[in-house]
PDB file of C-alpha atoms in Angstrom:
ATOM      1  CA  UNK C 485      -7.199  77.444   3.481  1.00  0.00           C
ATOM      2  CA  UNK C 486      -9.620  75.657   0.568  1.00  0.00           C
ATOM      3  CA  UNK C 487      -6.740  73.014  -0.889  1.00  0.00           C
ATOM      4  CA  UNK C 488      -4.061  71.157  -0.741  1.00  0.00           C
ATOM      5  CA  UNK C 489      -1.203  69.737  -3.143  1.00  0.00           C
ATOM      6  CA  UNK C 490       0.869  66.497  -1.749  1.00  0.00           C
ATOM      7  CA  UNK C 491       2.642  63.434  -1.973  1.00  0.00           C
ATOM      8  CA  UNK C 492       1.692  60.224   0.164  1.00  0.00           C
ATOM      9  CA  UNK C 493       3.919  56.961   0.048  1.00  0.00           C
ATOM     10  CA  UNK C 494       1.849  53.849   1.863  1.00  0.00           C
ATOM     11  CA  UNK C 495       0.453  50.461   1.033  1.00  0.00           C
ATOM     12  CA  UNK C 496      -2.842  51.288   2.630  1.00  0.00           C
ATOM     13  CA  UNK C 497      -5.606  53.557   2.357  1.00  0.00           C
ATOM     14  CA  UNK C 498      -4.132  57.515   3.318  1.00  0.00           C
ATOM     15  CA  UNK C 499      -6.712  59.613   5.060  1.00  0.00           C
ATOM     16  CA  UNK C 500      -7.319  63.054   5.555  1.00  0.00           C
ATOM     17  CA  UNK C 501      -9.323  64.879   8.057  1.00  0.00           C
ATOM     18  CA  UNK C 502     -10.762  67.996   8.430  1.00  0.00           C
ATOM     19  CA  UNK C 503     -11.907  68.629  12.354  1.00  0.00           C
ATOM     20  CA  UNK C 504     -12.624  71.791  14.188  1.00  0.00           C
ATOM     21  CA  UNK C 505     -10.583  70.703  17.129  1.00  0.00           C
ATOM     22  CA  UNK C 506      -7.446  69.080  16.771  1.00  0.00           C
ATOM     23  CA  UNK C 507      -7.719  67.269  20.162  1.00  0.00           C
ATOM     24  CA  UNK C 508     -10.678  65.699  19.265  1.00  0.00           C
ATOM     25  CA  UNK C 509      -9.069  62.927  17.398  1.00  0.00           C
ATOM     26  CA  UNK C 510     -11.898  60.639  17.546  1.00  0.00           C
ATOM     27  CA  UNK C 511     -14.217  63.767  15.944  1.00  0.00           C
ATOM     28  CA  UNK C 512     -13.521  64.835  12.504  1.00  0.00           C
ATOM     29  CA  UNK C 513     -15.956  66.811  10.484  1.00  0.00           C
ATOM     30  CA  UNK C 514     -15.106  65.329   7.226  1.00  0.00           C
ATOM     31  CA  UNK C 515     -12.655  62.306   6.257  1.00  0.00           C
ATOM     32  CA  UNK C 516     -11.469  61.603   2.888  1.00  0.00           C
ATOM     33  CA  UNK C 517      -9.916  58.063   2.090  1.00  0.00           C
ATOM     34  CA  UNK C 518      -8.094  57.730  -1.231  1.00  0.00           C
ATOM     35  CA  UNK C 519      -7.746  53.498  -2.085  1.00  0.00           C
ATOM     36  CA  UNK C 520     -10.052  52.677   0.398  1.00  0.00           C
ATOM     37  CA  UNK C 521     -11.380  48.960   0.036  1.00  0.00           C
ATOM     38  CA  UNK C 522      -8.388  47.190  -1.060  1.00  0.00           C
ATOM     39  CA  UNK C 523      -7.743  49.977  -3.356  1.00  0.00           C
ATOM     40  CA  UNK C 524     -11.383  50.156  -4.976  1.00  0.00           C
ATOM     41  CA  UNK C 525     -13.134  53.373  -3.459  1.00  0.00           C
ATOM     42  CA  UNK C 526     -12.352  56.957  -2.786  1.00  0.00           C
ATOM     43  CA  UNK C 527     -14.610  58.015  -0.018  1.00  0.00           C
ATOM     44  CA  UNK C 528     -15.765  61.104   2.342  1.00  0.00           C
ATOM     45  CA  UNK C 529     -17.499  60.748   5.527  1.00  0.00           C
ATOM     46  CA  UNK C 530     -19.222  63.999   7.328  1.00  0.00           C
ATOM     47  CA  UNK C 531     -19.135  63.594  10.753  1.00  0.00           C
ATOM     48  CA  UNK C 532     -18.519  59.492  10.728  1.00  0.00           C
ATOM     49  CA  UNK C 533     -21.514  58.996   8.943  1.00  0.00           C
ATOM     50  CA  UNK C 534     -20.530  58.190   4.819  1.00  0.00           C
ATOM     51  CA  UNK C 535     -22.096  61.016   2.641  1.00  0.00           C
ATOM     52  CA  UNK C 536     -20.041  59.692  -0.447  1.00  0.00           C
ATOM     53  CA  UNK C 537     -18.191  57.042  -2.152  1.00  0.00           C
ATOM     54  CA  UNK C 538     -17.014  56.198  -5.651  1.00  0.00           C
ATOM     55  CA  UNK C 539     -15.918  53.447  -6.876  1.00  0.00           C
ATOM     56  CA  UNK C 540     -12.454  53.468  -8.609  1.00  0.00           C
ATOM     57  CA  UNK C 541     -11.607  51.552 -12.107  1.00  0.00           C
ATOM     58  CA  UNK C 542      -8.213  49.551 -12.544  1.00  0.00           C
ATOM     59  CA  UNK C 543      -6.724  52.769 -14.373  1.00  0.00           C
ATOM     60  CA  UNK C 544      -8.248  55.006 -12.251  1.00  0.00           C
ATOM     61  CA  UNK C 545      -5.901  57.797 -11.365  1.00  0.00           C
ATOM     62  CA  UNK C 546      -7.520  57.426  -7.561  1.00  0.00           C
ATOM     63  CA  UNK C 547      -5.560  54.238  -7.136  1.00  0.00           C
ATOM     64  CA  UNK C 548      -3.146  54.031  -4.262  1.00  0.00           C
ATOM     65  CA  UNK C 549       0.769  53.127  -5.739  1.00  0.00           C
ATOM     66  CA  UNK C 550       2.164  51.675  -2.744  1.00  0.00           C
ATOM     67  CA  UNK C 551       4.765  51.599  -0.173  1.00  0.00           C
ATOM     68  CA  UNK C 552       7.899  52.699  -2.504  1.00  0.00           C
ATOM     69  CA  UNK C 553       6.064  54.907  -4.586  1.00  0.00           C
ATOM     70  CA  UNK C 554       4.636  58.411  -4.260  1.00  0.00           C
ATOM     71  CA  UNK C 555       1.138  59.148  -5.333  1.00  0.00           C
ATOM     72  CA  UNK C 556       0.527  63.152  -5.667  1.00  0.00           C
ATOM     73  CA  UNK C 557      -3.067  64.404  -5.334  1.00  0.00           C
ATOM     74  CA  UNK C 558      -5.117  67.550  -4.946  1.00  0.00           C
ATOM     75  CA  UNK C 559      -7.436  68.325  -2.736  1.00  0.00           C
ATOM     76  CA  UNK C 560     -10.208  71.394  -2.839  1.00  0.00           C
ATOM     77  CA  UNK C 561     -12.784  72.183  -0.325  1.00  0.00           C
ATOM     78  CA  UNK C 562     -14.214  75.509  -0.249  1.00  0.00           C
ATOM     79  CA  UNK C 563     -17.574  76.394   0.821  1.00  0.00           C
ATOM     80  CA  UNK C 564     -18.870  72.709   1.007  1.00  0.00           C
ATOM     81  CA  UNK C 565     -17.342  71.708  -2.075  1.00  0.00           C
ATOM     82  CA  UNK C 566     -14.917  68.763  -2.197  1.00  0.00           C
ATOM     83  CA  UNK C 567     -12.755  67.561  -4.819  1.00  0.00           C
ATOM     84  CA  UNK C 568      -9.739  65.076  -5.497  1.00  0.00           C
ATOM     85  CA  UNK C 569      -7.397  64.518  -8.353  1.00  0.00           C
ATOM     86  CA  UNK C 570      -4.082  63.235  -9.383  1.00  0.00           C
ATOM     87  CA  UNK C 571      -1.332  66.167  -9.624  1.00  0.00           C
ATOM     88  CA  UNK C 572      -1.496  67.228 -13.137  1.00  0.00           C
ATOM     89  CA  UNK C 573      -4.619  66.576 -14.013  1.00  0.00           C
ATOM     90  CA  UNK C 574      -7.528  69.636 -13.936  1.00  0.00           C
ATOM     91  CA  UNK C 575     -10.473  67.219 -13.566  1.00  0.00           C
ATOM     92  CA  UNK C 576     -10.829  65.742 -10.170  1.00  0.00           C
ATOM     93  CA  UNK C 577     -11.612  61.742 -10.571  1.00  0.00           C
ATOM     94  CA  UNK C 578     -14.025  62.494  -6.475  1.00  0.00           C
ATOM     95  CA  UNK C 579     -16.249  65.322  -6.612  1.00  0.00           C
ATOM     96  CA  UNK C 580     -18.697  65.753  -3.574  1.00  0.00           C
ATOM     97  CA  UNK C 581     -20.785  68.805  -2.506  1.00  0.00           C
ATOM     98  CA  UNK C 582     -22.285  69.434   1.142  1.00  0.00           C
ATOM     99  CA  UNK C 583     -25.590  70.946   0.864  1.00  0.00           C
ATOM    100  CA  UNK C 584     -24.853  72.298   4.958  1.00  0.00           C
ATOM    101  CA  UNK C 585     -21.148  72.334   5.103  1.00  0.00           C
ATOM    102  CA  UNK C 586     -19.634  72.524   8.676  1.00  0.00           C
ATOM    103  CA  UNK C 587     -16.864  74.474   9.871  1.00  0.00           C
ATOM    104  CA  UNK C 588     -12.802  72.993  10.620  1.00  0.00           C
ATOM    105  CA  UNK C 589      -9.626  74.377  11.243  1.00  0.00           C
ATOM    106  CA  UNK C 590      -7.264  71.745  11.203  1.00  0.00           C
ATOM    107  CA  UNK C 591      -6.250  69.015   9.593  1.00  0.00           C
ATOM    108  CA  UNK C 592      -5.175  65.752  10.230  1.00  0.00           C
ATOM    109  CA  UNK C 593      -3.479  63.065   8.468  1.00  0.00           C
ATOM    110  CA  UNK C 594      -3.238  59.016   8.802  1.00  0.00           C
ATOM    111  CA  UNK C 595      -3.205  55.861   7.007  1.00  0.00           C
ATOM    112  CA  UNK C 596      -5.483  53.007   7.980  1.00  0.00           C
ATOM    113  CA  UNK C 597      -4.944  49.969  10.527  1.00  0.00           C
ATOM    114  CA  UNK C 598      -1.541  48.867  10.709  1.00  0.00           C
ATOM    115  CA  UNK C 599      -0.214  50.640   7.631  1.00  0.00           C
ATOM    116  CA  UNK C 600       2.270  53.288   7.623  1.00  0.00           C
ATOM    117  CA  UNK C 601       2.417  56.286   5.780  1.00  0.00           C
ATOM    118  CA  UNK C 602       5.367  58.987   4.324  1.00  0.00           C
ATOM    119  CA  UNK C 603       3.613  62.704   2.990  1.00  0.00           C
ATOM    120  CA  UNK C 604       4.944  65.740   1.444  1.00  0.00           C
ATOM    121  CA  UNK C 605       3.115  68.595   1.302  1.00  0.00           C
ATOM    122  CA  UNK C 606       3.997  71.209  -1.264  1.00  0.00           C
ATOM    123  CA  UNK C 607       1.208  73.874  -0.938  1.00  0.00           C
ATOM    124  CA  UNK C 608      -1.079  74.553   1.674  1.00  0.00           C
ATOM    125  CA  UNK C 609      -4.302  77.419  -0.507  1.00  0.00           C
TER     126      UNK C 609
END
């Protein structure tokens, strides 16, 4: 699998990981945080440590919608390669490449501290 196309509905910060072992919870490989910062960053970490962050602009398509509304993104990430956008949109507002990219088979998904989070999933690449 190299992307994913889905829905998330949450007033804080949805992540995704990407972790070799998916009873490692506390390991991922990669994590990438869409509205991070009060809604001001999209960000990836490798391995807990942050490789990559970009600031978001107030239209920026990156922006998280909130509780009642849901925000549909794309994800790529072949060979190292990472990219985000909104659904419908070709160019990806995140891009990110790993120089050394490591190895995962699952994925995991969660929102951050005390938030809740609804997600649809409507391919899996």
């Amino acid at each position: 699998m190299t992307s994913l196309d889905f829905e998330v509905s949450t007033d804080k910060a949805p992540h995704i990981a990407l972790t070799m072992n998916p009873s490692q919870t506390n390991i991922h490989e990669y994590v990438i945080g869409l509205g991070r910062d009060g809604n001001k960053r999209t960000i990836i970490d490798r391995l807990n440590v942050r490789k990559m962050e970009k600031p978001l602009f107030s239209d920026s398509v990156g922006r998280i919608s909130g509780p009642h509304v849901y925000d549909r993104f794309w994800l790529n990430f072949d060979s190292g390669n990472f990219s985000v956008g909104r659904y419908g949109n070709p160019e990806p507002f995140f891009n990110w490449l790993d120089p050394n990219p490591l190895e995962f088979r699952s994925i995991g998904l969660m929102t951050w501290w005390g938030s809740t989070g609804r997600w649809k999933f409507h391919s899996f690449c």
